[in-house]
Short mmCIF file of C-alpha atoms in Angstrom, two decimals:
data_model
loop_
_atom_site.label_atom_id
_atom_site.label_comp_id
_atom_site.label_asym_id
_atom_site.label_seq_id
_atom_site.Cartn_x
_atom_site.Cartn_y
_atom_site.Cartn_z
CA PRO A 182 47.89 -23.60 9.72
CA SER A 183 46.21 -20.19 9.72
CA LEU A 184 46.48 -18.08 6.60
CA PRO A 185 48.74 -15.04 6.78
CA SER A 186 46.82 -11.80 7.06
CA ASN A 187 46.91 -9.55 4.05
CA VAL A 188 45.60 -6.15 5.06
CA SER A 189 45.47 -4.74 1.55
CA SER A 190 43.47 -7.73 0.25
CA LEU A 191 41.01 -7.60 3.14
CA GLN A 192 40.54 -3.86 2.67
CA TYR A 193 39.99 -4.38 -1.05
CA ALA A 194 37.33 -7.04 -0.33
CA LYS A 195 35.64 -4.74 2.18
CA ASN A 196 35.65 -1.88 -0.32
CA GLU A 197 34.13 -4.07 -3.03
CA VAL A 198 31.28 -5.16 -0.74
CA GLU A 199 30.61 -1.57 0.34
CA LYS A 200 30.71 -0.45 -3.30
CA THR A 201 28.09 -3.07 -4.21
CA PHE A 202 25.69 -1.98 -1.52
CA LYS A 203 26.25 1.71 -2.16
CA TYR A 204 25.25 1.05 -5.76
CA LEU A 205 22.10 -0.84 -4.70
CA LYS A 206 21.10 1.86 -2.20
CA THR A 207 21.57 4.75 -4.61
CA ASN A 208 19.90 2.85 -7.47
CA ILE A 209 17.29 1.05 -5.38
CA ASN A 210 14.59 1.33 -8.06
CA GLY A 211 16.85 0.19 -10.89
CA LYS A 212 17.80 -3.23 -12.21
CA THR A 213 21.02 -5.26 -12.37
CA THR A 214 21.57 -7.85 -15.08
CA ILE A 215 22.73 -11.21 -13.73
CA ASP A 216 23.48 -14.01 -16.19
CA GLY A 217 21.53 -12.12 -18.83
CA THR A 218 18.42 -11.60 -16.65
CA PRO A 219 17.47 -8.15 -15.28
CA VAL A 220 16.84 -8.36 -11.52
CA ASP A 221 15.25 -5.58 -9.43
CA ASN A 222 17.80 -3.91 -7.17
CA GLN A 223 15.11 -3.80 -4.47
CA LEU A 224 15.17 -7.60 -4.39
CA LEU A 225 18.95 -7.86 -4.45
CA TYR A 226 19.15 -5.48 -1.52
CA GLY A 227 16.10 -6.78 0.30
CA LEU A 228 16.93 -10.49 0.01
CA PHE A 229 20.62 -10.14 0.88
CA SER A 230 21.71 -12.25 3.85
CA GLN A 231 25.49 -12.21 4.19
CA VAL A 232 28.84 -12.21 2.44
CA LYS A 233 31.31 -15.02 3.05
CA VAL A 234 35.00 -14.63 2.33
CA ASN A 235 37.00 -17.71 1.38
CA GLY A 236 40.76 -17.32 1.68
CA THR A 237 43.22 -19.47 -0.24
CA GLU A 238 46.97 -19.35 0.39
CA VAL A 239 48.71 -18.61 -2.88
CA SER A 240 52.17 -18.22 -1.42
CA SER A 241 53.73 -17.63 1.96
CA ALA A 242 53.07 -13.93 1.57
CA LYS A 243 49.89 -13.84 -0.53
CA VAL A 244 46.25 -14.81 0.03
CA SER A 245 43.51 -15.05 -2.61
CA LEU A 246 40.10 -13.93 -1.37
CA GLU A 247 36.80 -15.09 -2.96
CA LEU A 248 33.56 -13.29 -2.05
CA SER A 249 30.33 -15.30 -1.88
CA PHE A 250 27.04 -13.39 -1.61
CA GLU A 251 24.19 -15.30 0.06
CA PHE A 252 20.50 -14.40 -0.06
CA LEU A 253 17.46 -15.07 2.13
CA ALA A 254 15.65 -16.86 -0.70
CA GLU A 255 16.91 -19.19 -3.39
CA ALA A 256 16.33 -18.59 -7.09
CA THR A 257 13.27 -20.87 -6.84
CA TYR A 258 11.46 -18.58 -4.38
CA GLU A 259 9.07 -17.43 -7.13
CA THR A 260 7.57 -20.92 -7.58
CA SER A 261 8.17 -22.28 -4.09
CA LEU A 262 6.97 -19.27 -2.08
CA VAL A 263 5.31 -16.50 -4.09
CA THR A 264 3.09 -18.52 -6.44
CA PRO A 265 1.45 -20.62 -3.67
CA ALA A 266 0.73 -17.46 -1.66
CA TYR A 267 -0.69 -15.75 -4.75
CA ASN A 268 -2.92 -18.77 -5.49
CA SER A 269 -4.14 -18.78 -1.88
CA ILE A 270 -5.18 -15.12 -2.17
CA LEU A 271 -7.01 -15.91 -5.42
CA SER A 272 -8.89 -18.82 -3.84
CA ASN A 273 -10.15 -16.56 -1.04
CA ASN A 274 -10.89 -13.65 -3.42
CA PRO A 275 -12.16 -15.16 -6.72
CA ASN A 276 -12.85 -11.76 -8.32
CA ILE A 277 -9.73 -9.99 -7.11
CA THR A 278 -7.95 -9.89 -10.50
CA SER A 279 -10.74 -7.71 -11.91
CA SER A 280 -11.03 -5.55 -8.79
CA SER A 281 -9.59 -2.08 -8.21
CA THR A 282 -5.91 -1.55 -7.45
CA VAL A 283 -6.77 -0.61 -3.87
CA MET A 284 -8.66 -3.89 -3.37
CA LYS A 285 -5.70 -5.88 -4.68
CA ILE A 286 -3.41 -4.05 -2.26
CA LYS A 287 -5.86 -4.71 0.58
CA ALA A 288 -6.03 -8.43 -0.30
CA VAL A 289 -2.24 -8.66 -0.08
CA ASN A 290 -2.15 -6.61 3.15
CA ASP A 291 -4.78 -8.83 4.79
CA TYR A 292 -3.24 -12.11 3.64
CA ILE A 293 0.22 -11.29 5.00
CA ALA A 294 -1.13 -9.78 8.24
CA LYS A 295 -3.29 -12.86 8.91
CA LYS A 296 -0.59 -15.38 8.02
CA ALA A 297 2.38 -13.73 9.69
CA GLN A 298 3.25 -12.37 13.09
CA ASN A 299 5.77 -9.76 14.14
CA ASN A 300 9.26 -11.13 14.80
CA SER A 301 11.91 -8.45 14.41
CA THR A 302 14.78 -10.96 14.18
CA ASN A 303 13.45 -13.29 11.47
CA HIS A 304 14.30 -12.08 7.97
CA ASN A 305 13.64 -15.39 6.20
CA LEU A 306 10.69 -15.24 3.80
CA SER A 307 9.69 -18.84 4.56
CA GLY A 308 8.57 -17.65 8.00
CA LEU A 309 5.25 -16.65 6.43
CA GLU A 310 4.27 -20.31 5.89
CA LEU A 311 6.21 -21.77 8.81
CA GLY A 312 4.53 -19.48 11.33
CA THR A 313 7.85 -18.41 12.83
CA GLY A 314 7.08 -14.73 12.35
CA LEU A 315 8.62 -12.10 10.10
CA SER A 316 10.57 -8.90 10.55
CA SER A 317 9.32 -5.65 9.03
CA HIS A 318 11.97 -6.23 6.38
CA SER A 319 10.36 -9.55 5.38
CA TYR A 320 6.84 -8.09 5.51
CA ALA A 321 7.96 -5.39 3.06
CA ILE A 322 9.64 -7.87 0.70
CA TRP A 323 6.57 -10.16 0.75
CA THR A 324 4.34 -7.15 0.04
CA TYR A 325 6.60 -6.11 -2.82
CA LEU A 326 6.65 -9.61 -4.37
CA LEU A 327 2.90 -10.23 -4.12
CA LEU A 328 1.90 -6.80 -5.43
CA LYS A 329 4.22 -7.37 -8.38
CA LYS A 330 2.54 -10.75 -8.89
CA PHE A 331 -0.82 -8.96 -9.10
CA GLY A 332 0.54 -6.72 -11.85
CA ILE A 333 1.09 -3.66 -9.66
CA ASP A 334 4.47 -2.56 -10.96
CA ASP A 335 4.69 0.81 -9.21
CA VAL A 336 5.66 -0.51 -5.77
CA ASN A 337 8.85 0.35 -3.89
CA TYR A 338 10.66 -1.23 -0.98
CA VAL A 339 11.39 1.52 1.56
CA TYR A 340 13.86 1.39 4.44
CA GLY A 341 14.09 4.02 7.13
CA MET A 342 13.09 5.01 10.68
CA SER A 343 9.72 4.17 12.24
CA LYS A 344 8.89 5.05 15.84
CA GLY A 345 12.59 5.51 16.56
CA LYS A 346 13.54 2.10 15.15
CA VAL A 347 15.03 1.00 11.85
CA SER A 348 12.14 -0.43 9.83
CA SER A 349 10.98 -1.38 6.34
CA TRP A 350 7.73 -0.67 4.54
CA ASN A 351 6.48 0.01 1.01
CA ALA A 352 5.33 2.81 -1.25
CA VAL A 353 2.64 2.16 -3.87
CA LYS A 354 1.62 4.36 -6.78
CA ILE A 355 -2.14 4.61 -7.41
CA GLU A 356 -3.63 6.80 -10.12
CA GLY A 357 -0.45 8.87 -10.38
CA ASN A 358 0.04 9.41 -6.63
CA TRP A 359 2.34 7.63 -4.16
CA TYR A 360 0.97 6.22 -0.87
CA PRO A 361 2.83 4.59 2.03
CA LEU A 362 1.91 0.99 2.96
CA ASP A 363 3.18 -0.61 6.18
CA VAL A 364 1.80 -4.15 6.56
CA PHE A 365 4.10 -4.93 9.50
CA ASN A 366 2.48 -2.20 11.62
CA ASN A 367 -1.01 -3.05 10.33
CA ASP A 368 -0.60 -6.52 11.87
CA ILE A 369 -1.60 -6.31 15.54
CA SER A 370 -1.86 -9.13 18.07
CA ASN A 371 -5.66 -9.23 18.20
CA GLY A 372 -6.44 -8.60 14.53
CA ILE A 373 -5.80 -6.21 11.65
CA HIS A 374 -6.11 -2.47 11.61
CA TYR A 375 -5.54 -0.09 8.73
CA LYS A 376 -3.83 2.85 10.35
CA TYR A 377 -0.82 2.38 8.06
CA PHE A 378 -2.77 1.42 4.93
CA LEU A 379 -2.13 4.07 2.27
CA THR A 380 -2.27 6.74 4.99
CA ASN A 381 0.13 9.63 5.31
CA ASP A 382 0.57 10.70 8.93
CA LYS A 383 3.43 11.38 11.30
CA GLN A 384 4.05 7.65 11.85
CA THR A 385 3.99 6.61 8.21
CA GLY A 386 4.44 8.87 5.21
CA LEU A 387 6.44 11.53 7.02
CA ARG A 388 9.05 9.11 8.32
CA GLU A 389 12.61 9.62 7.16
CA ILE A 390 13.39 7.52 4.09
CA TYR A 391 16.97 6.33 3.86
CA TYR A 392 16.79 4.27 0.68
CA GLY A 393 14.54 5.03 -2.23
CA ASP A 394 13.64 8.47 -3.50
CA PRO A 395 14.26 10.96 -0.64
CA SER A 396 12.16 13.57 -2.45
CA LEU A 397 9.12 11.29 -2.71
CA GLU A 398 5.96 13.06 -1.55
CA PHE A 399 3.13 10.93 -0.22
CA ASP A 400 -0.59 11.44 -0.57
CA SER A 401 -3.01 10.05 1.99
CA TYR A 402 -6.02 7.78 1.62
CA ASP A 403 -7.55 8.26 5.05
CA VAL A 404 -10.76 6.23 4.78
CA PHE A 405 -8.91 3.26 6.30
CA ALA A 406 -6.96 5.07 9.01
CA ASN A 407 -9.33 4.46 11.94
CA ILE A 408 -10.55 0.95 11.08
CA VAL A 409 -9.70 -1.58 13.81
CA ASN A 410 -11.18 -5.11 13.86
CA PRO A 411 -13.96 -4.39 11.36
CA VAL A 412 -17.24 -6.33 11.04
CA TYR A 413 -18.47 -7.32 7.58
CA THR A 414 -21.83 -8.33 6.18
CA SER A 415 -21.89 -11.92 4.90
CA ASP A 416 -21.45 -10.80 1.30
CA LYS A 417 -18.47 -8.62 2.32
CA LYS A 418 -20.06 -5.64 0.58
CA LYS A 419 -20.43 -3.57 3.75
CA LEU A 420 -17.95 -2.92 6.54
CA PHE A 421 -18.84 -1.56 9.99
CA TYR A 422 -16.38 -0.23 12.55
CA VAL A 423 -16.24 1.86 15.71
CA ASP A 424 -14.07 4.95 15.48
CA GLU A 425 -12.54 5.29 18.93
CA LYS A 426 -10.96 8.63 18.00
CA ASN A 427 -14.34 10.02 17.05
CA GLY A 428 -16.29 9.47 20.25
CA GLY A 429 -16.91 5.77 19.59
CA LYS A 430 -19.23 6.54 16.68
CA ILE A 431 -20.14 3.71 14.31
CA PHE A 432 -19.27 4.10 10.65
CA VAL A 433 -20.16 2.04 7.61
CA ILE A 434 -18.47 1.71 4.23
CA ASP A 435 -21.22 0.63 1.85
CA ASN A 436 -19.19 -0.39 -1.19
CA PHE A 437 -16.33 -2.12 0.57
CA SER A 438 -16.21 -5.00 -1.91
CA GLU A 439 -15.01 -2.51 -4.52
CA VAL A 440 -13.23 0.13 -2.48
CA SER A 441 -11.39 2.77 -4.48
CA THR A 442 -9.80 6.17 -3.97
CA THR A 443 -13.28 7.76 -3.97
CA THR A 444 -14.68 5.54 -1.19
CA THR A 445 -15.96 7.26 1.95
CA ALA A 446 -17.14 6.07 5.36
CA ASN A 447 -20.56 7.23 6.58
CA HIS A 448 -21.52 7.79 10.21
CA ILE A 449 -24.64 5.89 11.31
CA GLY A 450 -26.67 6.66 14.40
CA ILE A 451 -26.41 9.74 16.57
#
């Protein structure tokens, strides 16, 4: 037989769920202790999947409700997902741990963009390895997890509006300044571009931020902004690209193997 409805109990359960997520949203950069272990609120919010309510009839007029929170990754995600991805980045970039912060961020950006593909409906982190595509939400969580793995602690998960759609991206602090990072929109069908790599323009840093620090002001690292499908020398020390917004001129970045916040691109030819 169906359980009798108990409006007050259902409303209480609804209020408790809303209270939990209001706390996570307003304290997105804080931590919550679970079973004695501090967990980043960004992960609790970002990995949340659904809440299930289990009703048990206590009496003919009373129902007991039990809330069960489910997440997009199990507690083993660190060893089953993040560590293998981290090791793969290391194998392709042997010197990355001693490289600049910007190079570490670029290595993570490139790895995710090459492995994943845009799929706005798939929020499961395992989609990176399965090839089923990832939503912007999952791109941002993967970026957050891998940057943390590389020892970059000043990284935020950001959730707001992008191009008129609800979207997720990241903010990274480099040398005291915050920069936006949107790996989802850096991943294009025919390659990788860097329009949304640490660049602050109308489509990235100036977007409305719903969760995070609404007063956060972004700086811009524009050397990457116009790079689309770059060509490297065999030693990866130089990068060449055509700037379509600058009359198709060819530019070169000479020290690309150790790019930093002082790196500049130089025009070659006429």
